[in-house]
Amino acid sequence: MDVLAALMDGFFIAFEPLNLGLVIFGCMAGLFIGAMPGLGSVNGVAILLPMTFLVPPTSAIIFLAALYYGAMYGGAISSIMLGIPGASTAVATTFDGRPMALKGMADKALVGAAAASFVGGTISIILFTAFAPPLADVALAFGPPEEFALMMLAFATFIGLGGDDIPKTFFSIFIGLVMSSVGLDIISGNPRLIFMDLPGFYHGINFLVLAIGIYGIGEMLWTVEQAKGDVIVTKVTVTVRGIIEALKDLRKTKKVMFMGSILGFFVGILPAAGATPGSLMAYGVARTMSKDPDSFGKGNIEGVVAPEAANNAASTGSMLPMLTLGIPGSPTTAILLGGMVIWGLEPGPMLFIEHKEFVWGLIASLYAANFFALAINIAFVPAFMMVLKMPFTILAPIIFILCIVGGFAPTQDMHDVWLMLVFGVMGYLMRKLDYPLAPMVLAIVLGPLAEASVRQSLMMSHGSFATFFERPISGTIMLIAIGLFAWPIFSTVRKRFRSGAYGAEG
Amino acid sequence: MRLAELVMAVAMAIFSLYLMWKSAELPIGWIEGSGPGGGAFPFWLAAGMLICCIWIIVRWAKRLSPPSRSTESYMNAMSIKAFLIGAGSLTVLIGGIHIVGVYVMVPLFLIFHMRYLGGHPWTVTAPVAVGMPVFTFFFFEIALHITLPKGYTEPAFYPLYEYFLG
């Protein structure tokens, strides 16, 4: 009951005129920043952090949390409408969001993304409110072996994404992981895989460069080829009835939405994980759970709903270790943590006692932000749809330019823009030969986490791989991952054996 | 398509070998007291890539993958032309950004695609070609303080910075 009373107090704080205004402004700003390719919540929060010194700390964190949420919603917009991930957290949304838009179902995808974000945010706030202290202990129980096991599970869920061509899927994962290791060795600090001694490789390969290269430039090159010189205009119509119908249709996806929310929240609370791995894992699990996994990547609404529910849930989840332990769960929360320290607030268990109004004001404002972001997003669906009505000969060059500027913005290095072009061309050439590209993106995101956790685990165990199976949590996750890895190989062999047997009989 | 499948697999196998060699610049074995060497992680992953390439080539030989059975051409004259225009214009755009910056190259790129390839009238082309760099400037440079490359045109922007950012 104490928690509920504190939460109610938090709502009173969140609905104070200044705070409510900041929530709405934060959502709008976040939505816009998140929708720009290459920019995500981390850019918005970092850029607008100094502005928050003009208001009290509680209002400041409320504004930044609203911005964080708005950016989570906004990231999906350019993923769906343009096929370029607006933010790293929206990469998985591109896989099915863009095909849906091309089929004339952009309104369904946008409404699905917004509603799933709302559900993900709501479930995660409930979990946050009810279980913050015990969940912080769970997060702490995750050592390097458990983290590595979780990464293996994420890769395992993606094995099926390449269809029957298993070696190409494995290849895609391996090359993504190798690219993630470019830069400085995380332990010794020595330069590693610095191709042609180009200085741009020292800061590693930003995964947005790969994602925008493949899904922005590569996709555009593909579409230009498919267009064969014709003027393409995607047929779109948007009506209020259509939006209501789209909302009703989402009932079929409630299981996936719920799974994405829970998974996203738990991945979010793990230190250093955050919303991007959460959304990619939710996509993989949704596909694994689906009765029609082959429709994923071709415009399945579940492929939009799962990652969107997960990335919003994870954004709330990543606040948990930040507030309770002082450990940021994502790059954005790391900046928020810096802001809290500047405002004179010390994160940790005492924060819940000494600055109750701050913590519960923040939690309540997260909920308010969630609601406003949903409302704003749905209200703007018709405006977003206008983008698709543009002829392709106007849209394509605009997308190319957004890719270039978006690829430059995160590191502000032209080296990355060239790299993005190389990835775009390679992605286009490989796609023509059925190489699955989504696992490559997943691998470059999870690579640094996977490498750090495997090396730390092996150092702890003096080189014994048994450590991954001896600990109960990591052992269980590892066994599930191995099962998922083996399943497509097993089912392919079984299929071939059966067809061979029938062939022999026939 | 069948030949392209083999060429890609062989090229990727060679690239995997290069990555293994490059990774081995750092230790790839166990280092007492500090665990696996810095090159171990990429080395073994590149080895995995190589195994996958061999697996793909075996499947190609047995005609198991769809591209290895396909009789279609990988790229016909039309697709080569579309690819060269798309990738070529992007190369010129990025290269030009180094020299004259975003705000000169972006309008030129838009005019090339919209006016000359798309056949749109100037009444449509001009507002987009002017509006896009203006939006980019105010959004990235003024609102978000992200400086975009301007090459030799950089000094022309000093008065604008002075006016908007003080």
XYZ file of C-alpha atoms in Angstrom:
672
model
C 0.000 0.000 0.000
C 2.909 2.307 0.762
C 4.035 1.861 -2.823
C 0.605 2.776 -4.187
C 0.358 5.834 -1.946
C 3.828 6.905 -3.059
C 2.839 6.354 -6.681
C -0.287 8.477 -6.243
C 1.876 11.243 -4.779
C 4.081 10.794 -7.801
C 1.103 11.325 -10.105
C 0.268 14.579 -8.318
C 3.841 15.697 -8.959
C 3.759 14.567 -12.597
C 0.509 16.440 -13.224
C 1.714 19.754 -11.834
C 1.349 22.264 -14.704
C 5.100 22.744 -15.236
C 5.801 19.023 -15.168
C 2.872 18.145 -17.403
C 3.981 20.773 -19.908
C 7.491 19.339 -19.821
C 6.129 15.819 -20.361
C 4.240 16.916 -23.475
C 7.158 18.978 -24.805
C 9.590 16.152 -24.027
C 7.408 13.633 -25.882
C 7.137 15.878 -28.945
C 10.867 16.661 -29.009
C 11.726 12.996 -28.464
C 9.353 11.885 -31.201
C 11.013 14.223 -33.687
C 14.592 13.415 -32.657
C 13.856 9.684 -32.578
C 12.336 9.821 -36.052
C 15.499 11.318 -37.563
C 17.782 8.580 -38.894
C 20.873 8.147 -36.782
C 19.581 10.135 -33.845
C 18.079 8.451 -30.835
C 17.157 9.126 -27.241
C 20.819 9.263 -26.282
C 21.397 12.270 -28.585
C 18.258 14.032 -27.402
C 18.976 13.508 -23.715
C 22.640 14.503 -24.084
C 21.852 17.642 -26.068
C 18.987 18.821 -23.892
C 20.536 17.916 -20.530
C 21.974 21.420 -19.967
C 18.520 22.944 -20.529
C 17.211 21.069 -17.512
C 19.348 23.120 -15.124
C 16.728 25.841 -15.527
C 14.096 23.793 -13.665
C 14.042 21.802 -10.375
C 15.649 18.311 -10.528
C 12.307 16.481 -10.410
C 10.967 18.473 -13.360
C 14.268 18.005 -15.163
C 14.233 14.214 -14.910
C 10.544 14.184 -15.866
C 11.381 16.139 -19.035
C 14.275 13.877 -19.929
C 12.268 10.725 -19.234
C 9.491 12.028 -21.519
C 12.085 12.763 -24.176
C 13.468 9.252 -23.750
C 10.004 7.780 -24.235
C 9.157 10.052 -27.153
C 12.366 9.004 -28.925
C 11.472 5.346 -28.398
C 8.169 5.947 -30.166
C 9.751 8.169 -32.818
C 12.407 5.640 -33.786
C 9.723 3.388 -35.209
C 8.398 6.088 -37.542
C 11.358 6.302 -39.900
C 11.893 2.537 -39.610
C 8.405 1.964 -40.970
C 7.993 4.907 -43.324
C 11.485 5.134 -44.806
C 13.055 1.801 -43.975
C 15.881 3.547 -42.121
C 16.142 2.806 -38.415
C 15.447 6.115 -36.701
C 17.341 4.948 -33.648
C 19.324 1.870 -32.724
C 16.376 0.655 -30.680
C 14.171 0.618 -33.783
C 16.401 -1.519 -36.003
C 14.283 -4.633 -35.426
C 11.138 -2.660 -36.289
C 12.535 -2.113 -39.794
C 12.563 -5.849 -40.567
C 8.775 -6.058 -40.845
C 7.676 -2.427 -40.558
C 9.098 -1.406 -43.924
C 7.640 -4.399 -45.837
C 4.259 -3.592 -44.274
C 4.517 0.014 -45.478
C 5.414 -1.153 -48.987
C 2.330 -3.379 -48.975
C 0.155 -0.354 -48.168
C -0.235 -1.271 -44.483
C 1.834 1.558 -43.007
C -1.087 2.729 -40.864
C -1.400 -0.732 -39.313
C 2.349 -0.836 -38.653
C 2.427 2.666 -37.131
C -0.612 2.042 -34.939
C 0.780 -1.363 -33.955
C 4.117 0.183 -33.035
C 2.480 2.928 -30.975
C 0.089 0.589 -29.172
C 2.820 -1.975 -28.497
C 5.055 0.765 -27.152
C 2.239 1.809 -24.836
C 1.639 -1.746 -23.631
C 5.379 -2.334 -23.184
C 5.703 0.889 -21.240
C 2.676 0.105 -19.070
C 3.724 -3.446 -18.195
C 7.246 -2.335 -17.409
C 6.033 0.483 -15.167
C 3.824 -1.981 -13.261
C 6.802 -4.322 -12.834
C 8.984 -1.402 -11.871
C 6.511 -0.131 -9.278
C 5.872 -3.518 -7.733
C 9.251 -5.173 -7.810
C 11.974 -2.535 -8.015
C 14.151 -3.674 -5.056
C 13.973 -7.482 -5.657
C 14.524 -6.996 -9.391
C 17.665 -5.042 -8.674
C 18.935 -8.158 -6.847
C 18.062 -10.313 -9.885
C 20.052 -7.957 -12.103
C 22.991 -8.269 -9.744
C 22.805 -12.090 -9.887
C 23.618 -11.826 -13.599
C 27.353 -12.197 -13.817
C 29.404 -12.459 -17.033
C 28.501 -16.152 -17.656
C 24.767 -15.373 -17.423
C 25.173 -12.380 -19.712
C 27.023 -14.490 -22.262
C 24.365 -17.209 -22.047
C 21.736 -14.568 -22.724
C 23.678 -13.372 -25.780
C 23.830 -16.981 -27.037
C 20.085 -17.222 -26.590
C 19.633 -14.069 -28.671
C 21.801 -15.471 -31.477
C 19.976 -18.801 -31.293
C 16.618 -17.117 -31.815
C 18.026 -15.547 -34.981
C 19.299 -18.770 -36.559
C 15.884 -19.508 -37.983
C 15.715 -16.063 -39.617
C 17.733 -17.169 -42.612
C 15.217 -19.814 -43.581
C 16.739 -23.089 -44.677
C 20.108 -21.596 -45.600
C 21.735 -22.174 -42.235
C 25.376 -21.591 -43.271
C 24.502 -18.137 -44.599
C 22.784 -17.256 -41.311
C 25.789 -18.440 -39.296
C 28.062 -16.521 -41.662
C 25.979 -13.392 -41.148
C 26.267 -13.722 -37.350
C 30.025 -14.368 -37.478
C 30.817 -11.446 -39.769
C 28.683 -9.146 -37.592
C 30.597 -10.278 -34.520
C 33.971 -9.770 -36.229
C 32.942 -6.247 -37.254
C 31.958 -5.524 -33.659
C 35.515 -6.353 -32.576
C 37.114 -3.708 -34.817
C 38.758 -0.894 -32.853
C 40.584 -1.190 -29.567
C 40.776 -4.470 -27.688
C 38.468 -4.069 -24.693
C 40.965 -5.531 -22.221
C 44.482 -4.727 -23.416
C 43.549 -1.532 -25.258
C 45.653 -2.591 -28.262
C 44.454 -1.620 -31.748
C 42.700 -4.501 -33.466
C 41.587 -5.068 -37.071
C 42.588 -1.566 -38.172
C 42.158 -2.120 -41.903
C 44.667 -0.288 -44.114
C 45.706 1.632 -40.981
C 42.755 3.989 -41.440
C 42.331 6.042 -38.255
C 38.528 5.875 -38.554
C 38.634 2.222 -37.497
C 40.111 3.077 -34.091
C 36.700 4.073 -32.733
C 35.235 0.794 -33.947
C 32.293 0.325 -36.302
C 29.205 2.050 -34.973
C 26.413 -0.404 -35.544
C 24.130 2.350 -36.826
C 26.554 2.696 -39.730
C 25.901 -0.932 -40.605
C 22.169 -0.687 -39.969
C 21.689 2.498 -42.006
C 24.004 1.150 -44.705
C 22.067 -2.075 -45.088
C 18.532 -0.903 -44.449
C 18.851 2.602 -45.853
C 21.277 2.575 -48.768
C 21.109 -1.169 -49.537
C 17.308 -1.149 -49.431
C 17.144 1.919 -51.677
C 19.536 0.379 -54.230
C 17.350 -2.716 -54.191
C 14.178 -0.677 -54.695
C 15.756 1.415 -57.480
C 16.569 -1.836 -59.269
C 13.084 -3.243 -58.732
C 11.554 0.020 -60.010
C 13.285 -0.444 -63.391
C 12.962 3.269 -64.078
C 9.233 3.429 -63.254
C 7.841 6.022 -60.882
C 6.744 4.156 -57.753
C 4.161 5.604 -55.421
C 3.060 3.451 -52.500
C -0.729 3.350 -52.346
C -1.824 4.526 -48.937
C -5.126 5.579 -47.486
C -5.706 6.575 -43.917
C -9.028 6.964 -42.154
C -10.106 7.131 -38.530
C -11.978 3.883 -39.081
C -8.802 2.330 -40.465
C -6.885 3.330 -37.337
C -9.622 1.918 -35.077
C -9.647 -1.296 -37.137
C -5.865 -1.481 -36.833
C -6.154 -1.122 -33.056
C -8.796 -3.864 -32.954
C -6.626 -6.171 -35.051
C -3.892 -5.898 -32.466
C -5.851 -8.197 -30.160
C -4.386 -11.067 -32.167
C -0.901 -9.972 -31.175
C -1.472 -9.647 -27.440
C 0.616 -12.721 -26.626
C 3.595 -11.363 -28.583
C 3.126 -7.900 -27.085
C 3.160 -9.352 -23.591
C 6.230 -11.481 -24.335
C 8.066 -8.483 -25.813
C 7.225 -6.346 -22.786
C 8.411 -8.880 -20.226
C 11.540 -9.812 -22.174
C 12.367 -6.187 -22.909
C 11.974 -5.214 -19.280
C 14.264 -7.978 -18.031
C 16.920 -7.311 -20.656
C 16.589 -3.609 -19.859
C 17.364 -4.068 -16.176
C 20.610 -5.878 -16.947
C 23.469 -3.436 -16.647
C 24.927 -2.390 -20.020
C 22.274 -4.220 -22.055
C 19.491 -1.698 -22.760
C 16.698 -1.412 -25.270
C 18.507 -2.357 -28.503
C 19.416 -5.944 -27.565
C 16.006 -6.221 -25.866
C 14.118 -5.330 -29.036
C 16.242 -7.577 -31.261
C 15.818 -10.511 -28.898
C 12.066 -9.953 -28.700
C 11.920 -10.040 -32.505
C 13.819 -13.326 -32.590
C 11.634 -14.884 -29.905
C 8.427 -13.673 -31.618
C 9.560 -15.362 -34.794
C 10.469 -18.542 -32.954
C 7.057 -18.562 -31.210
C 5.116 -17.826 -34.391
C 3.022 -20.409 -36.229
C 4.090 -18.743 -39.466
C 7.770 -17.867 -39.032
C 8.357 -17.592 -42.787
C 6.159 -14.491 -42.942
C 8.626 -12.614 -40.721
C 10.694 -10.133 -42.675
C 7.909 -9.909 -45.254
C 5.499 -7.732 -43.287
C 4.199 -9.576 -40.235
C 2.648 -7.216 -37.666
C 4.076 -9.377 -34.864
C 7.539 -8.437 -36.121
C 6.686 -4.788 -35.434
C 4.805 -5.268 -32.189
C 7.364 -7.458 -30.392
C 10.412 -5.176 -30.727
C 8.401 -2.020 -30.088
C 6.883 -3.422 -26.876
C 10.343 -4.583 -25.855
C 12.225 -1.370 -26.509
C 9.804 0.717 -24.469
C 9.723 -1.839 -21.679
C 13.509 -1.929 -21.696
C 13.762 1.844 -21.481
C 11.822 1.730 -18.211
C 13.737 -1.367 -17.120
C 17.069 0.340 -17.657
C 16.012 3.052 -15.176
C 15.793 0.405 -12.450
C 19.481 -0.385 -11.958
C 20.211 3.308 -12.406
C 17.931 4.378 -9.574
C 18.394 1.444 -7.215
C 22.075 0.615 -7.733
C 23.540 3.593 -9.542
C 24.399 1.348 -12.534
C 23.112 2.586 -15.891
C 21.320 -0.006 -18.014
C 21.795 1.868 -21.307
C 23.782 4.765 -22.787
C 20.827 7.105 -22.262
C 20.476 6.213 -18.598
C 24.228 6.732 -18.218
C 23.683 10.364 -19.241
C 20.660 10.627 -16.956
C 22.822 9.300 -14.153
C 25.359 12.036 -14.877
C 22.547 14.582 -14.713
C 21.373 13.238 -11.350
C 24.850 13.540 -9.926
C 25.049 17.148 -11.166
C 21.663 17.868 -9.588
C 23.041 16.602 -6.268
C 21.052 13.357 -6.172
C 22.937 10.218 -5.283
C 21.491 7.121 -6.983
C 21.230 3.978 -4.901
C 18.855 2.371 -2.410
C 18.779 5.506 -0.232
C 17.330 7.515 -3.107
C 13.972 5.780 -2.548
C 13.992 6.961 1.076
C 15.706 10.339 0.920
C 14.187 11.624 -2.338
C 10.880 9.808 -2.517
C 9.174 12.599 -4.445
C 11.900 12.457 -7.098
C 11.672 8.695 -7.638
C 7.893 8.413 -7.641
C 7.473 11.632 -9.593
C 9.725 10.106 -12.228
C 7.835 6.795 -12.278
C 4.452 8.524 -12.534
C 5.763 10.829 -15.247
C 6.957 7.803 -17.191
C 3.390 6.639 -17.243
C 2.099 10.070 -18.249
C 4.777 10.242 -20.973
C 3.680 6.862 -22.208
C 0.105 8.023 -22.559
C 0.957 11.314 -24.266
C 3.442 9.681 -26.632
C 0.717 7.232 -27.710
C -1.836 9.998 -28.224
C 0.593 12.238 -30.142
C 1.814 9.354 -32.242
C -1.642 8.188 -33.296
C -2.745 11.767 -33.968
C 0.217 12.195 -36.315
C -0.269 8.928 -38.247
C -1.997 10.721 -41.186
C 0.878 13.230 -41.357
C 3.479 10.441 -41.347
C 1.544 8.670 -44.084
C 1.991 11.671 -46.379
C 5.630 10.630 -46.727
C 4.614 7.465 -48.537
C 2.512 9.396 -51.035
C 5.652 11.009 -52.450
C 6.843 9.616 -55.775
C 9.860 7.386 -55.348
C 12.005 9.699 -57.493
C 11.601 12.356 -54.776
C 11.594 10.045 -51.770
C 14.700 8.045 -52.776
C 17.164 10.966 -52.946
C 15.738 12.403 -49.710
C 16.245 9.026 -48.012
C 19.785 8.817 -49.403
C 20.568 12.237 -47.925
C 19.003 11.364 -44.568
C 21.165 8.226 -44.571
C 24.321 10.236 -45.225
C 23.549 12.853 -42.573
C 22.263 10.205 -40.142
C 25.394 8.104 -40.646
C 27.589 11.111 -40.021
C 25.787 12.422 -36.923
C 26.666 9.744 -34.283
C 30.462 9.947 -34.654
C 30.795 13.025 -36.886
C 33.374 11.253 -39.006
C 33.220 11.023 -42.820
C 34.997 7.671 -42.556
C 31.716 6.256 -41.242
C 29.789 7.676 -44.175
C 32.086 5.888 -46.638
C 31.808 2.734 -44.585
C 28.048 3.032 -44.700
C 28.160 3.182 -48.503
C 30.361 0.063 -48.576
C 27.925 -1.754 -46.263
C 24.993 -0.592 -48.367
C 26.543 -1.940 -51.567
C 27.668 -5.190 -49.911
C 24.245 -5.608 -48.282
C 22.576 -5.155 -51.669
C 24.878 -7.673 -53.383
C 24.536 -10.229 -50.582
C 20.775 -9.826 -50.346
C 20.467 -10.829 -54.006
C 22.045 -14.148 -53.004
C 19.730 -14.715 -50.021
C 22.244 -13.849 -47.303
C 20.121 -12.849 -44.280
C 21.202 -9.435 -43.036
C 19.211 -9.087 -39.794
C 21.472 -11.523 -37.872
C 24.491 -9.410 -38.908
C 22.916 -6.324 -37.347
C 22.036 -8.271 -34.194
C 25.603 -9.549 -33.978
C 27.255 -6.155 -34.270
C 24.973 -4.846 -31.493
C 25.574 -7.738 -29.146
C 29.212 -8.351 -30.129
C 30.905 -6.057 -27.604
C 28.699 -7.369 -24.788
C 29.276 -10.974 -25.856
C 33.033 -10.563 -26.082
C 33.333 -8.793 -22.742
C 31.197 -11.397 -20.985
C 32.924 -14.431 -22.531
C 36.396 -13.102 -21.769
C 35.499 -12.123 -18.202
C 33.854 -15.534 -17.660
C 36.899 -17.401 -18.956
C 39.220 -15.326 -16.816
C 37.082 -16.129 -13.770
C 37.078 -19.842 -14.588
C 40.771 -19.973 -15.641
C 39.815 -20.942 -19.165
C 37.137 -23.525 -18.388
C 34.059 -23.381 -20.623
C 32.230 -25.475 -18.019
C 31.518 -22.254 -16.129
C 28.684 -21.510 -18.565
C 26.946 -24.762 -17.633
C 27.748 -25.070 -13.939
C 25.870 -21.990 -12.765
C 22.117 -22.608 -12.602
C 20.901 -19.507 -14.489
C 23.549 -19.538 -17.209
C 23.368 -23.349 -17.500
C 19.619 -23.285 -18.089
C 19.810 -20.442 -20.619
C 22.722 -22.139 -22.406
C 20.827 -25.414 -22.758
C 17.820 -23.581 -24.234
C 20.153 -21.738 -26.618
C 21.859 -24.961 -27.726
C 18.442 -26.509 -28.313
C 17.413 -23.550 -30.474
C 20.723 -23.635 -32.387
C 20.347 -27.352 -33.075
C 16.652 -27.259 -33.988
C 16.866 -25.858 -37.563
C 19.763 -28.211 -38.384
C 17.855 -31.134 -36.898
C 14.628 -30.254 -38.717
C 16.451 -29.765 -42.058
C 18.163 -33.141 -41.711
C 14.860 -34.753 -40.706
C 13.063 -33.138 -43.664
C 15.731 -34.345 -46.060
C 15.761 -37.818 -44.508
C 11.972 -38.062 -44.817
C 11.879 -36.815 -48.383
C 14.728 -39.224 -49.200
C 12.874 -42.070 -47.545
C 9.648 -41.236 -49.375
C 11.621 -40.856 -52.592
C 13.110 -44.307 -52.060
C 9.691 -45.764 -51.398
C 8.204 -44.003 -54.428
C 23.036 -16.406 -60.264
C 24.793 -19.765 -59.840
C 28.187 -18.315 -60.710
C 27.576 -15.286 -58.466
C 26.824 -17.587 -55.519
C 30.208 -19.281 -55.968
C 32.125 -16.039 -56.555
C 30.621 -14.466 -53.403
C 31.401 -17.547 -51.275
C 34.993 -17.702 -52.540
C 35.470 -13.933 -52.035
C 34.115 -14.200 -48.501
C 36.359 -17.198 -47.805
C 39.391 -15.140 -48.875
C 38.158 -12.246 -46.729
C 37.783 -14.655 -43.774
C 41.391 -15.780 -44.204
C 42.493 -12.147 -44.319
C 40.542 -11.448 -41.099
C 42.174 -14.467 -39.414
C 45.605 -13.218 -40.437
C 44.787 -9.664 -39.345
C 43.390 -10.872 -35.978
C 46.580 -12.819 -35.358
C 48.465 -9.516 -35.075
C 47.353 -9.727 -31.434
C 47.756 -12.923 -29.379
C 45.083 -15.482 -30.192
C 45.905 -18.003 -27.484
C 45.552 -18.036 -23.707
C 47.638 -15.497 -21.806
C 48.377 -16.520 -18.242
C 46.773 -14.053 -15.845
C 44.777 -12.122 -18.426
C 42.725 -14.793 -20.214
C 42.202 -15.092 -23.961
C 44.439 -12.863 -26.089
C 43.050 -9.768 -27.787
C 42.978 -11.447 -31.196
C 41.271 -14.660 -30.065
C 37.671 -13.484 -30.348
C 37.874 -12.175 -33.964
C 40.265 -14.957 -35.008
C 37.936 -17.806 -34.087
C 34.912 -15.985 -35.438
C 36.710 -15.443 -38.742
C 37.520 -19.156 -38.686
C 33.778 -19.734 -38.255
C 33.161 -17.509 -41.292
C 35.590 -19.609 -43.308
C 33.844 -22.846 -42.297
C 30.505 -21.323 -43.318
C 31.948 -20.345 -46.721
C 33.146 -23.920 -47.271
C 29.695 -25.154 -46.230
C 28.073 -22.723 -48.716
C 30.412 -23.955 -51.497
C 29.534 -27.586 -50.695
C 25.833 -26.728 -50.874
C 26.498 -24.885 -54.143
C 28.183 -27.977 -55.592
C 25.229 -30.134 -54.542
C 22.795 -27.463 -55.852
C 21.018 -27.268 -52.505
C 20.573 -23.481 -52.157
C 18.061 -21.623 -54.393
C 20.698 -19.325 -56.029
C 22.858 -22.352 -56.891
C 19.921 -23.825 -58.833
C 18.817 -20.554 -60.395
C 19.235 -20.005 -64.127
C 18.482 -16.255 -63.868
C 21.288 -13.750 -64.326
C 22.609 -12.114 -61.159
C 22.461 -8.648 -62.711
C 21.090 -7.774 -66.133
C 21.892 -4.615 -68.106
C 18.951 -2.749 -66.526
C 19.924 -3.610 -62.958
C 23.594 -2.770 -63.614
C 22.529 0.648 -64.914
C 20.240 1.273 -61.892
C 22.981 0.135 -59.510
C 25.635 2.317 -61.140
C 23.392 5.380 -61.055
C 22.423 4.794 -57.394
C 25.836 3.841 -56.007
C 27.720 6.156 -58.407
C 25.718 9.253 -57.503
C 26.171 8.455 -53.801
C 29.939 8.119 -54.304
C 30.039 11.505 -56.033
C 27.860 12.984 -53.253
C 30.102 11.724 -50.450
C 33.296 12.593 -52.295
C 31.978 16.065 -53.069
C 31.049 16.626 -49.414
C 34.753 16.416 -48.537
C 35.491 19.243 -50.981
C 32.530 21.616 -51.078
C 30.472 20.351 -48.149
C 26.945 19.136 -47.518
C 25.196 22.375 -48.413
C 26.492 22.436 -51.976
C 26.331 18.726 -52.709
C 22.855 18.057 -51.284
C 21.029 20.454 -53.679
C 23.082 19.159 -56.627
C 22.270 15.555 -55.705
C 18.561 16.351 -55.344
C 18.480 18.224 -58.665
C 20.216 15.311 -60.415
C 17.778 12.738 -59.064
C 14.571 14.750 -59.177
C 15.035 16.872 -62.285
C 17.213 14.699 -64.544
C 16.294 11.176 -63.464
C 12.766 11.756 -62.147
C 11.744 14.373 -64.709
C 10.025 16.522 -62.068
C 9.485 20.182 -63.005
C 11.598 22.906 -61.431
C 8.564 24.019 -59.401
C 8.799 20.726 -57.486
C 12.562 20.261 -57.630
C 13.645 23.707 -56.492
C 11.691 23.859 -53.179
C 12.996 20.411 -52.169
C 16.565 21.186 -53.283
C 16.555 24.392 -51.236
C 14.333 23.247 -48.358
C 16.297 20.105 -47.525
C 19.633 21.848 -46.783
C 17.849 24.636 -44.907
C 16.055 22.087 -42.727
C 19.293 20.125 -42.242
C 21.158 23.270 -41.196
C 18.602 24.402 -38.648
C 17.882 20.954 -37.248
C 21.402 19.572 -36.991
C 23.600 22.625 -36.659
C 21.444 25.101 -34.776
C 19.079 22.904 -32.730
C 21.314 19.907 -32.064
C 24.769 21.512 -32.389
C 25.966 18.764 -34.729
C 28.354 20.363 -37.207
C 28.090 18.885 -40.691
C 31.087 18.856 -43.061
C 31.359 21.924 -45.284
C 34.739 21.599 -46.971
C 35.951 24.812 -48.563
C 32.592 26.505 -47.996
C 33.071 26.515 -44.201
C 33.968 30.258 -43.896
C 30.715 31.190 -45.644
C 28.842 29.834 -42.625
C 30.628 31.849 -39.939
C 28.142 34.759 -40.138
C 25.242 32.310 -39.750
C 26.845 30.706 -36.692
C 27.497 34.157 -35.295
C 23.891 35.192 -35.834
C 22.121 32.047 -34.578
C 24.506 30.726 -31.965
C 26.129 33.939 -30.804
